Tab-separated table of C-alpha atoms and ligand atoms in Angstrom:
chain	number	residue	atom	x	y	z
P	1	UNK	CA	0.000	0.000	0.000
P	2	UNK	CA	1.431	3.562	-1.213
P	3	UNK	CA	0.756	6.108	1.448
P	4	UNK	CA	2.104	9.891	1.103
P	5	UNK	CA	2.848	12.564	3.916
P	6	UNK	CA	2.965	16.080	3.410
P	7	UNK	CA	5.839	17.819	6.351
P	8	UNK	CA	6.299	21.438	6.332
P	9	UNK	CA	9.663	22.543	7.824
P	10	UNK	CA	10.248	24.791	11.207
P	11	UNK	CA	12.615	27.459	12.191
P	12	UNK	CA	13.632	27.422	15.652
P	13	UNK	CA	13.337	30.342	17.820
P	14	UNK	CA	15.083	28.520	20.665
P	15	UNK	CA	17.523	26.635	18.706
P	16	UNK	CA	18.492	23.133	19.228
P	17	UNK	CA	22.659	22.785	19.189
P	18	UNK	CA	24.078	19.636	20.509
P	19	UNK	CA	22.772	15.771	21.053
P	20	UNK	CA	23.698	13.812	24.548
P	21	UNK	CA	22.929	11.041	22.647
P	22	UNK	CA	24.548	11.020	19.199
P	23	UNK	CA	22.603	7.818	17.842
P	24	UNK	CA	19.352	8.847	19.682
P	25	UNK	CA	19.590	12.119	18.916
P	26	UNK	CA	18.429	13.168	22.062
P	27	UNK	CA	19.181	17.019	22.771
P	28	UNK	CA	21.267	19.158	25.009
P	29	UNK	CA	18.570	22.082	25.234
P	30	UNK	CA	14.751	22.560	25.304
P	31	UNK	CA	14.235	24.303	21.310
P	32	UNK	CA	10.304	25.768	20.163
P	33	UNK	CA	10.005	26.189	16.703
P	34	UNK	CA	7.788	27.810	14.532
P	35	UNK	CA	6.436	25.395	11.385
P	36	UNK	CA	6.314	27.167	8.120
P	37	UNK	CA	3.593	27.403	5.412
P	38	UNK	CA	5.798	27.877	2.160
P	39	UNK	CA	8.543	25.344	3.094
P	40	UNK	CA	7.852	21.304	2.702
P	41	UNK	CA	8.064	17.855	1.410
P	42	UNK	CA	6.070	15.428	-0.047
P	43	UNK	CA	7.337	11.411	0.262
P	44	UNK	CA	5.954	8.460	-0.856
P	45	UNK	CA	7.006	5.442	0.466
P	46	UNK	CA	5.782	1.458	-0.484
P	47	UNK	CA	6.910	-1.517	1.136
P	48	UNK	CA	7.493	-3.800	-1.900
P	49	UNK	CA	9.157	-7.741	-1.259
P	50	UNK	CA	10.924	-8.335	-4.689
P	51	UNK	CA	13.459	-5.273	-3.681
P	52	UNK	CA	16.633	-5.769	-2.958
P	53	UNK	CA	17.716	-2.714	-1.381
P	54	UNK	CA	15.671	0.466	-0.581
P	55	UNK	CA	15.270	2.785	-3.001
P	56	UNK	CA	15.378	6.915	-2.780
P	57	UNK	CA	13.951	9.114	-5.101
P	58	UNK	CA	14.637	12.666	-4.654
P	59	UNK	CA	13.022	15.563	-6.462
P	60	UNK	CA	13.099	12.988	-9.768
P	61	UNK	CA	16.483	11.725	-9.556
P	62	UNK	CA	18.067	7.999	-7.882
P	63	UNK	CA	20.218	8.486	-5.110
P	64	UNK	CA	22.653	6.840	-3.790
P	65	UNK	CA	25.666	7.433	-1.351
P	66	UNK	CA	25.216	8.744	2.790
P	67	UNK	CA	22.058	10.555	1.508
P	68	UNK	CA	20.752	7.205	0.686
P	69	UNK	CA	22.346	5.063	3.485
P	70	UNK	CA	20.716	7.108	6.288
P	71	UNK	CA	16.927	6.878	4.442
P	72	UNK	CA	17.893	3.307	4.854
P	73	UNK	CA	18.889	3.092	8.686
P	74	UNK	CA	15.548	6.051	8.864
P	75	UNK	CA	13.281	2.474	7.288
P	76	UNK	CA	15.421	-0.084	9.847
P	77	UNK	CA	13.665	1.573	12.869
P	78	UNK	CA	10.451	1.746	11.050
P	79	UNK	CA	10.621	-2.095	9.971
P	80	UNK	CA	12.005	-3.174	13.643
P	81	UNK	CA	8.864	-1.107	15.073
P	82	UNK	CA	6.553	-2.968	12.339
P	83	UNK	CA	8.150	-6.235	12.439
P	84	UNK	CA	8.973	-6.321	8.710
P	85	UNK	CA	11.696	-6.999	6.447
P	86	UNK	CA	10.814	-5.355	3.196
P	87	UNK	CA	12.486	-3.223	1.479
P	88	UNK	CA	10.794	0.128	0.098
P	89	UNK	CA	10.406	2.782	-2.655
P	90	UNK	CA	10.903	6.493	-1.259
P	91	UNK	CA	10.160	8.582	-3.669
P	92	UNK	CA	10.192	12.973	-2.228
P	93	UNK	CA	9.764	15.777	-3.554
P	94	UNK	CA	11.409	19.147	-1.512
P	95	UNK	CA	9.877	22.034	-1.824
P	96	UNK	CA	12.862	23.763	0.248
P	97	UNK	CA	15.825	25.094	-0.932
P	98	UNK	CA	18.186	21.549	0.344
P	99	UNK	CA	20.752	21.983	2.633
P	100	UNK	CA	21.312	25.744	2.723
P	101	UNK	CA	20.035	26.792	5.812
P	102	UNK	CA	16.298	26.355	5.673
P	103	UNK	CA	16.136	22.997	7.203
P	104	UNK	CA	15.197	20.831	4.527
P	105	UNK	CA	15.451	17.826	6.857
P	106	UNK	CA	12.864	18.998	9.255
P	107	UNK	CA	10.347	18.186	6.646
P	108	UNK	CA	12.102	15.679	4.590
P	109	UNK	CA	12.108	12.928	7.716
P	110	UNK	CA	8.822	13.968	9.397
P	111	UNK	CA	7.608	12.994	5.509
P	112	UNK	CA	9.149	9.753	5.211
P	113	UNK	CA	8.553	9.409	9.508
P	114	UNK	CA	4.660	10.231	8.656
P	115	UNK	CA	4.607	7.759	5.103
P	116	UNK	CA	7.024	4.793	6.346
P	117	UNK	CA	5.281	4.130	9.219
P	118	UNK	CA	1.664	3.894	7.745
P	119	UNK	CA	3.173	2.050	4.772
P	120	UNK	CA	4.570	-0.375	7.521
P	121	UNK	CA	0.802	-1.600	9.079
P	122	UNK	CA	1.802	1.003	11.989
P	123	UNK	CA	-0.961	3.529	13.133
P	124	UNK	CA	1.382	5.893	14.902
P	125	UNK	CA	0.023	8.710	17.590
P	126	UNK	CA	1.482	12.507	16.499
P	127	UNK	CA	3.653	11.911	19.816
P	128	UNK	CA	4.864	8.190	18.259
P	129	UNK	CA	5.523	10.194	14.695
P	130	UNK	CA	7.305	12.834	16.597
P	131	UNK	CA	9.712	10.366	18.405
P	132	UNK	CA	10.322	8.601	15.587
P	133	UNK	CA	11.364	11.254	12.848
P	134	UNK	CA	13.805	12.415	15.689
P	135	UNK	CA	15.462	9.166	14.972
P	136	UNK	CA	16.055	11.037	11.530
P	137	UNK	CA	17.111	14.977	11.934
P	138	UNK	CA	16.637	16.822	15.196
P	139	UNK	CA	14.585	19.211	14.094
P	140	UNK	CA	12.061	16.858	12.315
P	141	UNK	CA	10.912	16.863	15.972
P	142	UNK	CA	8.955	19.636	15.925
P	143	UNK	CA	7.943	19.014	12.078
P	144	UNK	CA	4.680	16.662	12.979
P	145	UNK	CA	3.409	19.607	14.492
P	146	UNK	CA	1.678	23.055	13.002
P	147	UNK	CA	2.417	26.613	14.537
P	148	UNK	CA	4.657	26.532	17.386
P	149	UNK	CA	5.966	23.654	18.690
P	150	UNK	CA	8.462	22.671	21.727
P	151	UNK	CA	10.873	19.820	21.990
P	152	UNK	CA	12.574	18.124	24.952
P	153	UNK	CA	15.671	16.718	25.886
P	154	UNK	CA	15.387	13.173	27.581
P	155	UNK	CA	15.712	9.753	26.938
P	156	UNK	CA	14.650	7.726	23.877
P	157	UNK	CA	10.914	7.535	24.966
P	158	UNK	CA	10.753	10.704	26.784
P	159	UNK	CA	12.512	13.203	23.885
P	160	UNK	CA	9.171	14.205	21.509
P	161	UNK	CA	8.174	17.465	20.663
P	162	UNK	CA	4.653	18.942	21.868
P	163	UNK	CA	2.435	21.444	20.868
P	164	UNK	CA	2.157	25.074	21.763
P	165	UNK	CA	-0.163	26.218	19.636
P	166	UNK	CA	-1.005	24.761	16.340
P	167	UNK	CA	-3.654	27.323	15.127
P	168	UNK	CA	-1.672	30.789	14.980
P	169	UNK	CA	-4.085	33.689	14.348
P	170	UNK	CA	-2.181	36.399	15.066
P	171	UNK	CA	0.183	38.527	12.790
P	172	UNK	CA	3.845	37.230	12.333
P	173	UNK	CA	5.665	35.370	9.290
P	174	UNK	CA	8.938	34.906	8.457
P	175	UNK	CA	10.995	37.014	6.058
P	176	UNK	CA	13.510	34.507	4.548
P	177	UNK	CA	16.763	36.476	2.887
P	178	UNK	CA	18.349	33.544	0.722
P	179	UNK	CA	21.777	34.864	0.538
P	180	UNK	CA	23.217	31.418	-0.678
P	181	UNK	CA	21.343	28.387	-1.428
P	182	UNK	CA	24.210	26.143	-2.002
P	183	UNK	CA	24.438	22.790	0.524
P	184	UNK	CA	26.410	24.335	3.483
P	185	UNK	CA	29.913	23.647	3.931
P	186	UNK	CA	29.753	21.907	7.713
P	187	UNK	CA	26.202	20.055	8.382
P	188	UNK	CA	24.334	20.407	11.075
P	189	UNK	CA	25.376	17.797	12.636
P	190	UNK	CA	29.361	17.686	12.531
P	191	UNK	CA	28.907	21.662	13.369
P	192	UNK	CA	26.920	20.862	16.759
P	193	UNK	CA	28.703	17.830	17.869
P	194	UNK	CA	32.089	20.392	17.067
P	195	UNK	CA	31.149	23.065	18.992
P	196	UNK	CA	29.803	21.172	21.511
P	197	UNK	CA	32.870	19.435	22.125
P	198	UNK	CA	35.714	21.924	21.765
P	199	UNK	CA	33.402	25.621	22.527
P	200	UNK	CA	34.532	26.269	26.387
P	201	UNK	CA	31.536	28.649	26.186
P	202	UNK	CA	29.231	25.453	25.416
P	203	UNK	CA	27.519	24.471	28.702
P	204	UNK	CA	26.490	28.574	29.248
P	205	UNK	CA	25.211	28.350	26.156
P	206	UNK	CA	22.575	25.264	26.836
P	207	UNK	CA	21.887	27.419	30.632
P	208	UNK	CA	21.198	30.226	29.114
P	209	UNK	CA	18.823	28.645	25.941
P	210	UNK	CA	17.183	26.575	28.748
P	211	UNK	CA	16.685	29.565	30.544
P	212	UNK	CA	15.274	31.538	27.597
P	213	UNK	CA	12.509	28.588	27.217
P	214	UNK	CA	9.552	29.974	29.797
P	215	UNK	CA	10.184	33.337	28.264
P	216	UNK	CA	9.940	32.438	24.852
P	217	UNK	CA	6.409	30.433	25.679
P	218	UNK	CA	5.035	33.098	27.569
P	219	UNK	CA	5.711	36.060	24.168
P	220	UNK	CA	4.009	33.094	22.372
P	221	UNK	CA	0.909	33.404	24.649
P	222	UNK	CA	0.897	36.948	24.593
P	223	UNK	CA	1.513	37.472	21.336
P	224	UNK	CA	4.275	39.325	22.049
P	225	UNK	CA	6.207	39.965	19.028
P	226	UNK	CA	8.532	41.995	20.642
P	227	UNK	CA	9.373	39.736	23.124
P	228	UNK	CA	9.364	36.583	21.079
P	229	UNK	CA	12.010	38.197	18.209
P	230	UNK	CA	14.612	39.316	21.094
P	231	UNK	CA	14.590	36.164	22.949
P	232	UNK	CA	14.661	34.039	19.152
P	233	UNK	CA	17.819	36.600	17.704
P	234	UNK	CA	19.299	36.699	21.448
P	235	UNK	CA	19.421	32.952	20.707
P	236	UNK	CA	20.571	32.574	17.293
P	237	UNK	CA	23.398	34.992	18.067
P	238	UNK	CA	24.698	33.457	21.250
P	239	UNK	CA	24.672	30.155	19.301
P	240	UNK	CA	26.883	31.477	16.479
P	241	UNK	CA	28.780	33.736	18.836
P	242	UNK	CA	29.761	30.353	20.582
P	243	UNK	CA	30.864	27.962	17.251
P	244	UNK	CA	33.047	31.160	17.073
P	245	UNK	CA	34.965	30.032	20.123
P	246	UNK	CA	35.073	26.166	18.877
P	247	UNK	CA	38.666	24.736	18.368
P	248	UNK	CA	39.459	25.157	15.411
P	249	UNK	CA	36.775	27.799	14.699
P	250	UNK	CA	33.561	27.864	12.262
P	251	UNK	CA	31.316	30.276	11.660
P	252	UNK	CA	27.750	30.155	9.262
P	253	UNK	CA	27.198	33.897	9.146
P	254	UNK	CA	28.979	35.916	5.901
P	255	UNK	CA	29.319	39.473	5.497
P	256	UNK	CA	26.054	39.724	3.694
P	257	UNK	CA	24.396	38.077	6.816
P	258	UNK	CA	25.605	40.808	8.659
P	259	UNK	CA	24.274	43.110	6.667
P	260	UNK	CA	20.702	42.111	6.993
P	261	UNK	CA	20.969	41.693	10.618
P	262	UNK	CA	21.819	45.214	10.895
P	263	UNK	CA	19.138	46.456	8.464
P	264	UNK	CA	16.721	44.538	11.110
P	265	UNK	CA	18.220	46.738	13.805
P	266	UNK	CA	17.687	50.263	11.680
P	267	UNK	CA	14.377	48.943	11.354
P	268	UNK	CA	13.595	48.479	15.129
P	269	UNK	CA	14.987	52.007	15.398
P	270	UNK	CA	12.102	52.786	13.109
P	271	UNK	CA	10.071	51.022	15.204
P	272	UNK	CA	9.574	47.931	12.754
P	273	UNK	CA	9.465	44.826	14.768
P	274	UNK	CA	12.009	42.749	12.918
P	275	UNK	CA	13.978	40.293	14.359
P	276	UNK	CA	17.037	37.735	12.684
P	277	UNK	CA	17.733	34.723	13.128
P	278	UNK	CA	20.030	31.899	11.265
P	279	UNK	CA	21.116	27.994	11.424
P	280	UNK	CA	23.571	26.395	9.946
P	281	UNK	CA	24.143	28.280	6.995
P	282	UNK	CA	23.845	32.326	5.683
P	283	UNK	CA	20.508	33.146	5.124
P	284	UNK	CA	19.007	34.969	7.698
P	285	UNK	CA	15.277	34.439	8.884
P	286	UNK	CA	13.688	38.119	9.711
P	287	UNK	CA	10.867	37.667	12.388
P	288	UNK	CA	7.967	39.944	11.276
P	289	UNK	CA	4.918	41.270	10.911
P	290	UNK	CA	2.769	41.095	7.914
P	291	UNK	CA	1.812	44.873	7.538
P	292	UNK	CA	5.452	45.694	7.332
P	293	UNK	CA	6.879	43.628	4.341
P	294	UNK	CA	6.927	46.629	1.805
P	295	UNK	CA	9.239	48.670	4.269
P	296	UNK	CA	11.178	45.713	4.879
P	297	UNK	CA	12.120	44.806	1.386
P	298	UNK	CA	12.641	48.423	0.734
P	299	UNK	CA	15.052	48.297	3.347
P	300	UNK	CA	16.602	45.140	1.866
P	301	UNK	CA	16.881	46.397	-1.624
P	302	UNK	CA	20.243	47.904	-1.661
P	303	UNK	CA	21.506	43.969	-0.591
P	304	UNK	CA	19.621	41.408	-2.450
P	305	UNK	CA	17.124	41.140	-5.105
P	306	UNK	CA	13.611	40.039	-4.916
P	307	UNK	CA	14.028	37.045	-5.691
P	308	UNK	CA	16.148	36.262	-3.111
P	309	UNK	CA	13.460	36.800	-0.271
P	310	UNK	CA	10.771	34.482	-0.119
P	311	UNK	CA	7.879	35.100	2.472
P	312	UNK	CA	6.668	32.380	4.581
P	313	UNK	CA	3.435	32.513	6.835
P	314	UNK	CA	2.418	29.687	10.161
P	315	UNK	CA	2.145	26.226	8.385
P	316	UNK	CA	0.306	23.267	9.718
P	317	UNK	CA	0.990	19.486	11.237
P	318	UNK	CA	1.839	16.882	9.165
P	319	UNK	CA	-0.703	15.145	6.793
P	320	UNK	CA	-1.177	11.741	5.431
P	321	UNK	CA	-3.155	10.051	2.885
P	322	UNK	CA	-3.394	6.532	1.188
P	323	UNK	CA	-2.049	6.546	-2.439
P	324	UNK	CA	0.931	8.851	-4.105
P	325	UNK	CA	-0.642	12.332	-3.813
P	326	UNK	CA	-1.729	14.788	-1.269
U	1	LIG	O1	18.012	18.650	12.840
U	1	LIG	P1	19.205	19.177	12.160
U	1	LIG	O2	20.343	18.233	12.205
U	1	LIG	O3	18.895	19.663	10.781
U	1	LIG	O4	19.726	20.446	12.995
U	1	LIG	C1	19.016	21.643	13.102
U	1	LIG	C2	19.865	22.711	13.674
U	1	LIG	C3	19.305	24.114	13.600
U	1	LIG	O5	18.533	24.281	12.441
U	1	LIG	C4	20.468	25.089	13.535
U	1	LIG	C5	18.508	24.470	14.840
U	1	LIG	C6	17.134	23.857	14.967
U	1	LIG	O6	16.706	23.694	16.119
U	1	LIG	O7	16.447	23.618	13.963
């Protein structure tokens, strides 16, 4: 049976930065995230006996190589769950720029997390689905979920993300500057497990993000724009303020990312609530209100073109359906 999930990707505004458990991927901090409308993937999956090996399709094209290989130990802990050796078709289609920045794997392994499983006889519960596409990307976590969204360290069982609030009726989107959509140079993952082990400023970094988590929820309940884009670029820039201080150091951020963050501080001066925020890569995430887009790409004109900022509202939870299309 062919089932298909739809996953729409998250930026965190409490970001997460470091596993205790490298295989579990189980997390040093508490992150909330904020699922996005524009960003997401589509994956089909079918469990089918006469295959040999699993097979990936991605955005039309075989893969092969790690890609591949970590679908493949993704569909191990979906067939030890179901009880089933078969091997299966994967075939996604990302409608996020991959690997530069936006989180692409957020919503690629909540997909395959939300299709697998179902494919597999299993008839998951959003906190089940959550747990498991951990077992895939961090941040695919929070992906099962619409709106806001909060993820907890703990063990294997105890490590799923929640809901804050799924519906979001309230003005704020997210002002994506793509300043370079190339795969990054250091993943995710080698960057956290890096900084984490060599940044002496590491464990006051996961204080002070743990300490920024009652904050952050309570801006979320108030609707408190303000609030929520200090704490969420607060964050963002202590985290790449820290891989600064790794041994040897990295940094994400270029000098064009520096430029936007600035232009969100002029525009605060103006008294345009616009807030930045970045992950592993040099696009920076602006934190704003609706109402002020035209001033804000005015502001942004002199840096990047049009085309380069791409507008994303609240998005919702995951959704799946039997057969290959949503
Ligand atoms: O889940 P990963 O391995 O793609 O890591 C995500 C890391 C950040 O995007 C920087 C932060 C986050 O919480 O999404």
């Amino acid at each position: 049976m062919h089932y298909t999930a739809r996953a729409h990707t998250n930026i965190a505004l409490l970001k997460y930065w470091g596993k205790v458990d490298e295989a579990l991927i189980t997390p040093t901090t508490t992150s909330i995230s904020l699922t996005l409308d524009e960003f997401y993937t589509d994956t089909t999956v079918w469990f089918d006996k006469s295959l040999q090996s699993d097979q990936l399709i991605l955005d039309g094209e075989t893969i092969s190589g790690s890609a591949a290989q970590k679908v493949s130990r993704f569909l191990d802990v979906v067939r030890e769950m179901a009880d089933i050796n078969d091997k299966a078709y994967v075939v996604s289609n990302n409608h996020v720029p991959t690997a530069a920045g936006l989180a692409s794997s957020a919503s690629a392994f909540a997909a395959l997390a939300g299709a697998a499983s179902k494919a597999a006889g299993l008839n998951l519960s959003v906190t089940e689905l959550s747990r498991l596409a951990r077992h895939g990307s961090g941040s695919a976590t929070r992906s099962i979920f619409g709106g806001f969204a909060k993820w907890v360290p703990g063990d294997d069982r105890t490590s799923f993300a929640t809901p804050i609030f799924e519906k979001v009726d309230w003005p704020i989107q997210l002002l994506t500057v793509v300043i370079n959509d190339q795969p990054k140079k250091i993943g995710s993952r080698l960057g956290m497990q890096h900084a984490k082990n060599t940044a002496p400023f590491y464990d006051m970094w996961v204080r002070l993000a743990n300490s920024q988590v009652n904050d952050m929820i309570l801006a979320i309940q108030q609707h408190d724009i303000v609030k929520l884009g200090e704490l969420a670029e607060a964050n963002a820039l202590q985290m790449h303020a820290m891989n600064t201080t790794s041994v040897p150091s990295f940094n994400y951020l270029t000098d064009k990312s520096w430029q936007v963050i600035m232009i969100a501080q002029e525009l605060r001066e103006q008294g345009i609530p616009a807030y930045a925020t970045m992950d592993a890569g040099p696009n920076v995430k602006l934190i704003s209100r609706p109402e002020d887009t035209f001033i804000i790409k005015k502001e942004l004109a002199n840096i990047v073109t049009s085309s380069q900022i791409i507008i994303a509202s609240p998005g919702p939870g995951i959704k799946v359906t039997s057969g290959d299309k949503i």
